Every structure is written in structure tokens, then in C-alpha cells.
């Protein structure tokens, strides 16, 4: 039985990747379950950005090119870490439980409506859903996002 983790797809953030790794590690070692990190739109966009950055670098000044190259190298390292340790895959029918978290996965200022629905796990029907240290990251929600949360 597989457990899927849905989290922010941030290939630039140490905390995000380490939280994802720690959750995966605890589940695998203490519950003997296979864990996959589900690739969503954020990860797909991040992977495309990393693959396209080097071609764009020729358009910038040397100073800006060096900063962008450093950022790209960092992102590539995170992507390599994710590929090796996080078992990132697209969702499959083999996933029987799904965990959302941790971090500000429900922050409406960062997400489109479609992403907000995704992080509320609305696309996943008939699967046990678990929230692990998921947060909103804002003091109040507007009416539209309150309705999303009530579903």
C-alpha cells in the first residue's frame, strides 16, 4: 500500500525539502509503507524552469547571469535531492492514503484557485486524506477561500 505526500513543490527551499524527506522517512521506517511525493503543477513548473534557465542566461549581463546561474545550480541540486530521496511521481491508483503538508500549503496568497483546491485534496476521491502540519499562513481568509475550506 502506498501513501502519497502532497506538499509545496519548491526546488529552492531547504526547509520544504527537508520536511518532505523527514515525513517520508518516518512513515517508511516506522510504518513499513512505501511513500511517494506526488508531483503537482508546482513541481512541473519548477522542473521546466530549471531546464530552461541555462538557455536564457545568454540574454543577461555577466553579473545577473552569475546570480541566475547560482540560483539554477541550487535548484538543480534540490531537484537531484528530490529525485534520489523523495520518490517523486505522478499520482497513481496505487495510492491508498494521501497526506497534505507540511508548511503553508493552504496560503491563498501563493496559490491559484486550482492549486488551492489541489492542496485541499479535492481532486482525490475515495482515498483517506490526512493533514500533517498544514497551515494557512494568513490571519484571515476572504469569503471565497472560506468557501473552499468548508467543502
JSON list of C-alpha atoms in Angstrom, two decimals:
[
{"chain": "A", "resi": 1, "resn": "UNK", "atom": "CA", "xyz": [0.00, 0.00, 0.00]},
{"chain": "A", "resi": 2, "resn": "UNK", "atom": "CA", "xyz": [1.37, 3.41, -0.99]},
{"chain": "A", "resi": 3, "resn": "UNK", "atom": "CA", "xyz": [0.99, 6.71, 0.80]},
{"chain": "A", "resi": 4, "resn": "UNK", "atom": "CA", "xyz": [1.21, 9.90, -1.25]},
{"chain": "A", "resi": 5, "resn": "UNK", "atom": "CA", "xyz": [2.52, 13.21, 0.07]},
{"chain": "A", "resi": 6, "resn": "UNK", "atom": "CA", "xyz": [1.22, 16.44, -1.43]},
{"chain": "A", "resi": 7, "resn": "UNK", "atom": "CA", "xyz": [3.34, 19.43, -0.48]},
{"chain": "A", "resi": 8, "resn": "UNK", "atom": "CA", "xyz": [4.72, 22.65, -1.89]},
{"chain": "A", "resi": 9, "resn": "UNK", "atom": "CA", "xyz": [6.85, 21.89, -4.92]},
{"chain": "A", "resi": 10, "resn": "UNK", "atom": "CA", "xyz": [9.65, 24.22, -4.06]},
{"chain": "A", "resi": 11, "resn": "UNK", "atom": "CA", "xyz": [13.01, 23.34, -5.56]},
{"chain": "A", "resi": 12, "resn": "UNK", "atom": "CA", "xyz": [14.59, 26.43, -3.94]},
{"chain": "A", "resi": 13, "resn": "UNK", "atom": "CA", "xyz": [13.74, 25.90, -0.26]},
{"chain": "A", "resi": 14, "resn": "UNK", "atom": "CA", "xyz": [15.78, 23.80, 2.19]},
{"chain": "A", "resi": 15, "resn": "UNK", "atom": "CA", "xyz": [13.05, 23.62, 4.83]},
{"chain": "A", "resi": 16, "resn": "UNK", "atom": "CA", "xyz": [10.42, 22.35, 2.40]},
{"chain": "A", "resi": 17, "resn": "UNK", "atom": "CA", "xyz": [12.60, 19.58, 1.02]},
{"chain": "A", "resi": 18, "resn": "UNK", "atom": "CA", "xyz": [13.80, 18.50, 4.48]},
{"chain": "A", "resi": 19, "resn": "UNK", "atom": "CA", "xyz": [10.27, 18.43, 5.92]},
{"chain": "A", "resi": 20, "resn": "UNK", "atom": "CA", "xyz": [9.17, 16.29, 2.99]},
{"chain": "A", "resi": 21, "resn": "UNK", "atom": "CA", "xyz": [12.13, 13.94, 3.49]},
{"chain": "A", "resi": 22, "resn": "UNK", "atom": "CA", "xyz": [11.56, 13.68, 7.26]},
{"chain": "A", "resi": 23, "resn": "UNK", "atom": "CA", "xyz": [7.87, 12.79, 6.87]},
{"chain": "A", "resi": 24, "resn": "UNK", "atom": "CA", "xyz": [8.66, 10.20, 4.19]},
{"chain": "A", "resi": 25, "resn": "UNK", "atom": "CA", "xyz": [11.43, 8.71, 6.35]},
{"chain": "A", "resi": 26, "resn": "UNK", "atom": "CA", "xyz": [9.24, 8.41, 9.48]},
{"chain": "A", "resi": 27, "resn": "UNK", "atom": "CA", "xyz": [6.40, 6.73, 7.58]},
{"chain": "A", "resi": 28, "resn": "UNK", "atom": "CA", "xyz": [8.71, 4.29, 5.81]},
{"chain": "A", "resi": 29, "resn": "UNK", "atom": "CA", "xyz": [10.78, 3.33, 8.85]},
{"chain": "A", "resi": 30, "resn": "UNK", "atom": "CA", "xyz": [8.05, 3.24, 11.50]},
{"chain": "A", "resi": 31, "resn": "UNK", "atom": "CA", "xyz": [5.07, 2.07, 9.46]},
{"chain": "A", "resi": 32, "resn": "UNK", "atom": "CA", "xyz": [6.73, -0.02, 6.75]},
{"chain": "A", "resi": 33, "resn": "UNK", "atom": "CA", "xyz": [4.84, 1.71, 3.95]},
{"chain": "A", "resi": 34, "resn": "UNK", "atom": "CA", "xyz": [6.01, 2.88, 0.54]},
{"chain": "A", "resi": 35, "resn": "UNK", "atom": "CA", "xyz": [5.78, 6.66, 0.22]},
{"chain": "A", "resi": 36, "resn": "UNK", "atom": "CA", "xyz": [5.73, 8.76, -2.94]},
{"chain": "A", "resi": 37, "resn": "UNK", "atom": "CA", "xyz": [5.86, 12.52, -3.22]},
{"chain": "A", "resi": 38, "resn": "UNK", "atom": "CA", "xyz": [3.16, 13.45, -5.69]},
{"chain": "A", "resi": 39, "resn": "UNK", "atom": "CA", "xyz": [4.24, 15.75, -8.50]},
{"chain": "A", "resi": 40, "resn": "UNK", "atom": "CA", "xyz": [1.73, 18.55, -8.94]},
{"chain": "A", "resi": 41, "resn": "UNK", "atom": "CA", "xyz": [1.65, 21.65, -11.11]},
{"chain": "A", "resi": 42, "resn": "UNK", "atom": "CA", "xyz": [4.18, 23.48, -8.91]},
{"chain": "A", "resi": 43, "resn": "UNK", "atom": "CA", "xyz": [6.79, 20.76, -9.31]},
{"chain": "A", "resi": 44, "resn": "UNK", "atom": "CA", "xyz": [6.13, 20.50, -13.04]},
{"chain": "A", "resi": 45, "resn": "UNK", "atom": "CA", "xyz": [6.60, 24.27, -13.44]},
{"chain": "A", "resi": 46, "resn": "UNK", "atom": "CA", "xyz": [9.75, 24.17, -11.28]},
{"chain": "A", "resi": 47, "resn": "UNK", "atom": "CA", "xyz": [11.27, 21.38, -13.34]},
{"chain": "A", "resi": 48, "resn": "UNK", "atom": "CA", "xyz": [10.53, 23.27, -16.59]},
{"chain": "A", "resi": 49, "resn": "UNK", "atom": "CA", "xyz": [12.08, 26.46, -15.19]},
{"chain": "A", "resi": 50, "resn": "UNK", "atom": "CA", "xyz": [15.25, 24.64, -14.25]},
{"chain": "A", "resi": 51, "resn": "UNK", "atom": "CA", "xyz": [15.60, 23.04, -17.66]},
{"chain": "A", "resi": 52, "resn": "UNK", "atom": "CA", "xyz": [15.05, 26.36, -19.48]},
{"chain": "A", "resi": 53, "resn": "UNK", "atom": "CA", "xyz": [17.20, 28.66, -17.36]},
{"chain": "A", "resi": 54, "resn": "UNK", "atom": "CA", "xyz": [20.57, 27.92, -18.92]},
{"chain": "A", "resi": 55, "resn": "UNK", "atom": "CA", "xyz": [19.40, 28.90, -22.42]},
{"chain": "A", "resi": 56, "resn": "UNK", "atom": "CA", "xyz": [18.04, 32.19, -21.10]},
{"chain": "A", "resi": 57, "resn": "UNK", "atom": "CA", "xyz": [21.26, 33.11, -19.34]},
{"chain": "A", "resi": 58, "resn": "UNK", "atom": "CA", "xyz": [22.90, 34.26, -22.58]},
{"chain": "A", "resi": 59, "resn": "UNK", "atom": "CA", "xyz": [20.45, 37.19, -22.66]},
{"chain": "A", "resi": 60, "resn": "UNK", "atom": "CA", "xyz": [21.63, 38.77, -19.40]},
{"chain": "A", "resi": 61, "resn": "UNK", "atom": "CA", "xyz": [24.63, 40.78, -18.22]},
{"chain": "A", "resi": 62, "resn": "UNK", "atom": "CA", "xyz": [27.52, 38.87, -16.63]},
{"chain": "A", "resi": 63, "resn": "UNK", "atom": "CA", "xyz": [26.52, 39.96, -13.10]},
{"chain": "A", "resi": 64, "resn": "UNK", "atom": "CA", "xyz": [22.91, 38.93, -13.50]},
{"chain": "A", "resi": 65, "resn": "UNK", "atom": "CA", "xyz": [23.97, 35.78, -15.35]},
{"chain": "A", "resi": 66, "resn": "UNK", "atom": "CA", "xyz": [26.17, 34.75, -12.40]},
{"chain": "A", "resi": 67, "resn": "UNK", "atom": "CA", "xyz": [23.33, 35.27, -9.89]},
{"chain": "A", "resi": 68, "resn": "UNK", "atom": "CA", "xyz": [20.88, 33.34, -12.05]},
{"chain": "A", "resi": 69, "resn": "UNK", "atom": "CA", "xyz": [23.40, 30.56, -12.61]},
{"chain": "A", "resi": 70, "resn": "UNK", "atom": "CA", "xyz": [23.94, 30.24, -8.85]},
{"chain": "A", "resi": 71, "resn": "UNK", "atom": "CA", "xyz": [20.17, 30.02, -8.35]},
{"chain": "A", "resi": 72, "resn": "UNK", "atom": "CA", "xyz": [19.85, 27.47, -11.16]},
{"chain": "A", "resi": 73, "resn": "UNK", "atom": "CA", "xyz": [22.64, 25.32, -9.68]},
{"chain": "A", "resi": 74, "resn": "UNK", "atom": "CA", "xyz": [20.92, 25.43, -6.29]},
{"chain": "A", "resi": 75, "resn": "UNK", "atom": "CA", "xyz": [17.60, 24.43, -7.89]},
{"chain": "A", "resi": 76, "resn": "UNK", "atom": "CA", "xyz": [19.26, 21.59, -9.77]},
{"chain": "A", "resi": 77, "resn": "UNK", "atom": "CA", "xyz": [20.77, 20.29, -6.51]},
{"chain": "A", "resi": 78, "resn": "UNK", "atom": "CA", "xyz": [17.30, 20.35, -4.90]},
{"chain": "A", "resi": 79, "resn": "UNK", "atom": "CA", "xyz": [15.88, 18.55, -7.91]},
{"chain": "A", "resi": 80, "resn": "UNK", "atom": "CA", "xyz": [18.62, 15.89, -7.67]},
{"chain": "A", "resi": 81, "resn": "UNK", "atom": "CA", "xyz": [17.89, 15.50, -3.93]},
{"chain": "A", "resi": 82, "resn": "UNK", "atom": "CA", "xyz": [14.17, 15.15, -4.69]},
{"chain": "A", "resi": 83, "resn": "UNK", "atom": "CA", "xyz": [14.79, 12.57, -7.40]},
{"chain": "A", "resi": 84, "resn": "UNK", "atom": "CA", "xyz": [17.02, 10.47, -5.14]},
{"chain": "A", "resi": 85, "resn": "UNK", "atom": "CA", "xyz": [15.32, 10.75, -1.74]},
{"chain": "A", "resi": 86, "resn": "UNK", "atom": "CA", "xyz": [11.70, 11.80, -2.24]},
{"chain": "A", "resi": 87, "resn": "UNK", "atom": "CA", "xyz": [10.49, 9.32, -4.87]},
{"chain": "A", "resi": 88, "resn": "UNK", "atom": "CA", "xyz": [8.56, 11.98, -6.78]},
{"chain": "A", "resi": 89, "resn": "UNK", "atom": "CA", "xyz": [5.90, 10.52, -9.06]},
{"chain": "A", "resi": 90, "resn": "UNK", "atom": "CA", "xyz": [2.60, 11.46, -10.61]},
{"chain": "A", "resi": 91, "resn": "UNK", "atom": "CA", "xyz": [-0.47, 10.27, -8.75]},
{"chain": "A", "resi": 92, "resn": "UNK", "atom": "CA", "xyz": [-1.47, 6.65, -9.39]},
{"chain": "A", "resi": 93, "resn": "UNK", "atom": "CA", "xyz": [-4.32, 4.37, -8.34]},
{"chain": "A", "resi": 94, "resn": "UNK", "atom": "CA", "xyz": [-1.88, 2.50, -6.08]},
{"chain": "A", "resi": 95, "resn": "UNK", "atom": "CA", "xyz": [-2.04, 5.38, -3.57]},
{"chain": "A", "resi": 96, "resn": "UNK", "atom": "CA", "xyz": [-4.48, 4.44, -0.81]},
{"chain": "A", "resi": 97, "resn": "UNK", "atom": "CA", "xyz": [-3.83, 7.32, 1.59]},
{"chain": "A", "resi": 98, "resn": "UNK", "atom": "CA", "xyz": [-2.73, 10.87, 0.92]},
{"chain": "A", "resi": 99, "resn": "UNK", "atom": "CA", "xyz": [-1.08, 13.38, 3.25]},
{"chain": "A", "resi": 100, "resn": "UNK", "atom": "CA", "xyz": [-1.03, 17.11, 2.65]},
{"chain": "A", "resi": 101, "resn": "UNK", "atom": "CA", "xyz": [1.64, 19.17, 4.40]},
{"chain": "A", "resi": 102, "resn": "UNK", "atom": "CA", "xyz": [3.64, 20.43, 5.90]},
{"chain": "A", "resi": 103, "resn": "UNK", "atom": "CA", "xyz": [4.14, 24.16, 5.63]},
{"chain": "A", "resi": 104, "resn": "UNK", "atom": "CA", "xyz": [1.82, 26.84, 4.26]},
{"chain": "A", "resi": 105, "resn": "UNK", "atom": "CA", "xyz": [0.14, 24.60, 1.70]},
{"chain": "A", "resi": 106, "resn": "UNK", "atom": "CA", "xyz": [-3.18, 26.45, 2.16]},
{"chain": "A", "resi": 107, "resn": "UNK", "atom": "CA", "xyz": [-1.84, 30.00, 1.84]},
{"chain": "A", "resi": 108, "resn": "UNK", "atom": "CA", "xyz": [-4.28, 31.71, -0.57]},
{"chain": "A", "resi": 109, "resn": "UNK", "atom": "CA", "xyz": [-1.81, 34.50, -1.38]},
{"chain": "A", "resi": 110, "resn": "UNK", "atom": "CA", "xyz": [0.54, 31.98, -3.04]},
{"chain": "A", "resi": 111, "resn": "UNK", "atom": "CA", "xyz": [-1.96, 29.78, -4.85]},
{"chain": "A", "resi": 112, "resn": "UNK", "atom": "CA", "xyz": [-4.34, 29.98, -7.78]},
{"chain": "A", "resi": 113, "resn": "UNK", "atom": "CA", "xyz": [-7.86, 28.68, -7.14]},
{"chain": "A", "resi": 114, "resn": "UNK", "atom": "CA", "xyz": [-6.96, 25.45, -8.93]},
{"chain": "A", "resi": 115, "resn": "UNK", "atom": "CA", "xyz": [-3.85, 24.98, -6.74]},
{"chain": "A", "resi": 116, "resn": "UNK", "atom": "CA", "xyz": [-5.87, 25.80, -3.61]},
{"chain": "A", "resi": 117, "resn": "UNK", "atom": "CA", "xyz": [-8.35, 23.03, -4.49]},
{"chain": "A", "resi": 118, "resn": "UNK", "atom": "CA", "xyz": [-5.41, 20.69, -5.18]},
{"chain": "A", "resi": 119, "resn": "UNK", "atom": "CA", "xyz": [-3.87, 21.31, -1.75]},
{"chain": "A", "resi": 120, "resn": "UNK", "atom": "CA", "xyz": [-7.26, 20.77, -0.11]},
{"chain": "A", "resi": 121, "resn": "UNK", "atom": "CA", "xyz": [-7.06, 17.32, -1.76]},
{"chain": "A", "resi": 122, "resn": "UNK", "atom": "CA", "xyz": [-10.37, 17.84, -3.56]},
{"chain": "A", "resi": 123, "resn": "UNK", "atom": "CA", "xyz": [-9.22, 16.01, -6.73]},
{"chain": "A", "resi": 124, "resn": "UNK", "atom": "CA", "xyz": [-8.67, 12.83, -4.71]},
{"chain": "A", "resi": 125, "resn": "UNK", "atom": "CA", "xyz": [-11.91, 10.93, -4.19]},
{"chain": "A", "resi": 126, "resn": "UNK", "atom": "CA", "xyz": [-12.30, 7.69, -2.25]},
{"chain": "A", "resi": 127, "resn": "UNK", "atom": "CA", "xyz": [-8.90, 7.98, -0.57]},
{"chain": "A", "resi": 128, "resn": "UNK", "atom": "CA", "xyz": [-8.14, 8.52, 3.11]},
{"chain": "A", "resi": 129, "resn": "UNK", "atom": "CA", "xyz": [-6.92, 12.12, 3.48]},
{"chain": "A", "resi": 130, "resn": "UNK", "atom": "CA", "xyz": [-4.59, 13.30, 6.24]},
{"chain": "A", "resi": 131, "resn": "UNK", "atom": "CA", "xyz": [-3.33, 16.78, 7.07]},
{"chain": "A", "resi": 132, "resn": "UNK", "atom": "CA", "xyz": [0.17, 16.95, 8.55]},
{"chain": "A", "resi": 133, "resn": "UNK", "atom": "CA", "xyz": [1.22, 20.35, 9.94]},
{"chain": "A", "resi": 134, "resn": "UNK", "atom": "CA", "xyz": [-0.53, 22.14, 7.09]},
{"chain": "A", "resi": 135, "resn": "UNK", "atom": "CA", "xyz": [-1.12, 25.84, 7.63]},
{"chain": "A", "resi": 136, "resn": "UNK", "atom": "CA", "xyz": [-2.78, 28.83, 6.02]},
{"chain": "A", "resi": 137, "resn": "UNK", "atom": "CA", "xyz": [-0.09, 31.43, 6.77]},
{"chain": "A", "resi": 138, "resn": "UNK", "atom": "CA", "xyz": [-2.51, 34.38, 6.84]},
{"chain": "A", "resi": 139, "resn": "UNK", "atom": "CA", "xyz": [-4.57, 35.90, 9.66]},
{"chain": "A", "resi": 140, "resn": "UNK", "atom": "CA", "xyz": [-7.89, 35.89, 7.81]},
{"chain": "A", "resi": 141, "resn": "UNK", "atom": "CA", "xyz": [-9.40, 34.30, 4.72]},
{"chain": "A", "resi": 142, "resn": "UNK", "atom": "CA", "xyz": [-11.61, 36.12, 2.25]},
{"chain": "A", "resi": 143, "resn": "UNK", "atom": "CA", "xyz": [-15.12, 34.74, 1.67]},
{"chain": "A", "resi": 144, "resn": "UNK", "atom": "CA", "xyz": [-14.14, 32.81, -1.47]},
{"chain": "A", "resi": 145, "resn": "UNK", "atom": "CA", "xyz": [-11.35, 30.92, 0.31]},
{"chain": "A", "resi": 146, "resn": "UNK", "atom": "CA", "xyz": [-13.56, 30.33, 3.35]},
{"chain": "A", "resi": 147, "resn": "UNK", "atom": "CA", "xyz": [-15.97, 28.54, 0.99]},
{"chain": "A", "resi": 148, "resn": "UNK", "atom": "CA", "xyz": [-13.10, 26.43, -0.39]},
{"chain": "A", "resi": 149, "resn": "UNK", "atom": "CA", "xyz": [-12.16, 25.40, 3.15]},
{"chain": "A", "resi": 150, "resn": "UNK", "atom": "CA", "xyz": [-15.74, 24.47, 4.08]},
{"chain": "A", "resi": 151, "resn": "UNK", "atom": "CA", "xyz": [-16.08, 21.89, 1.27]}
]
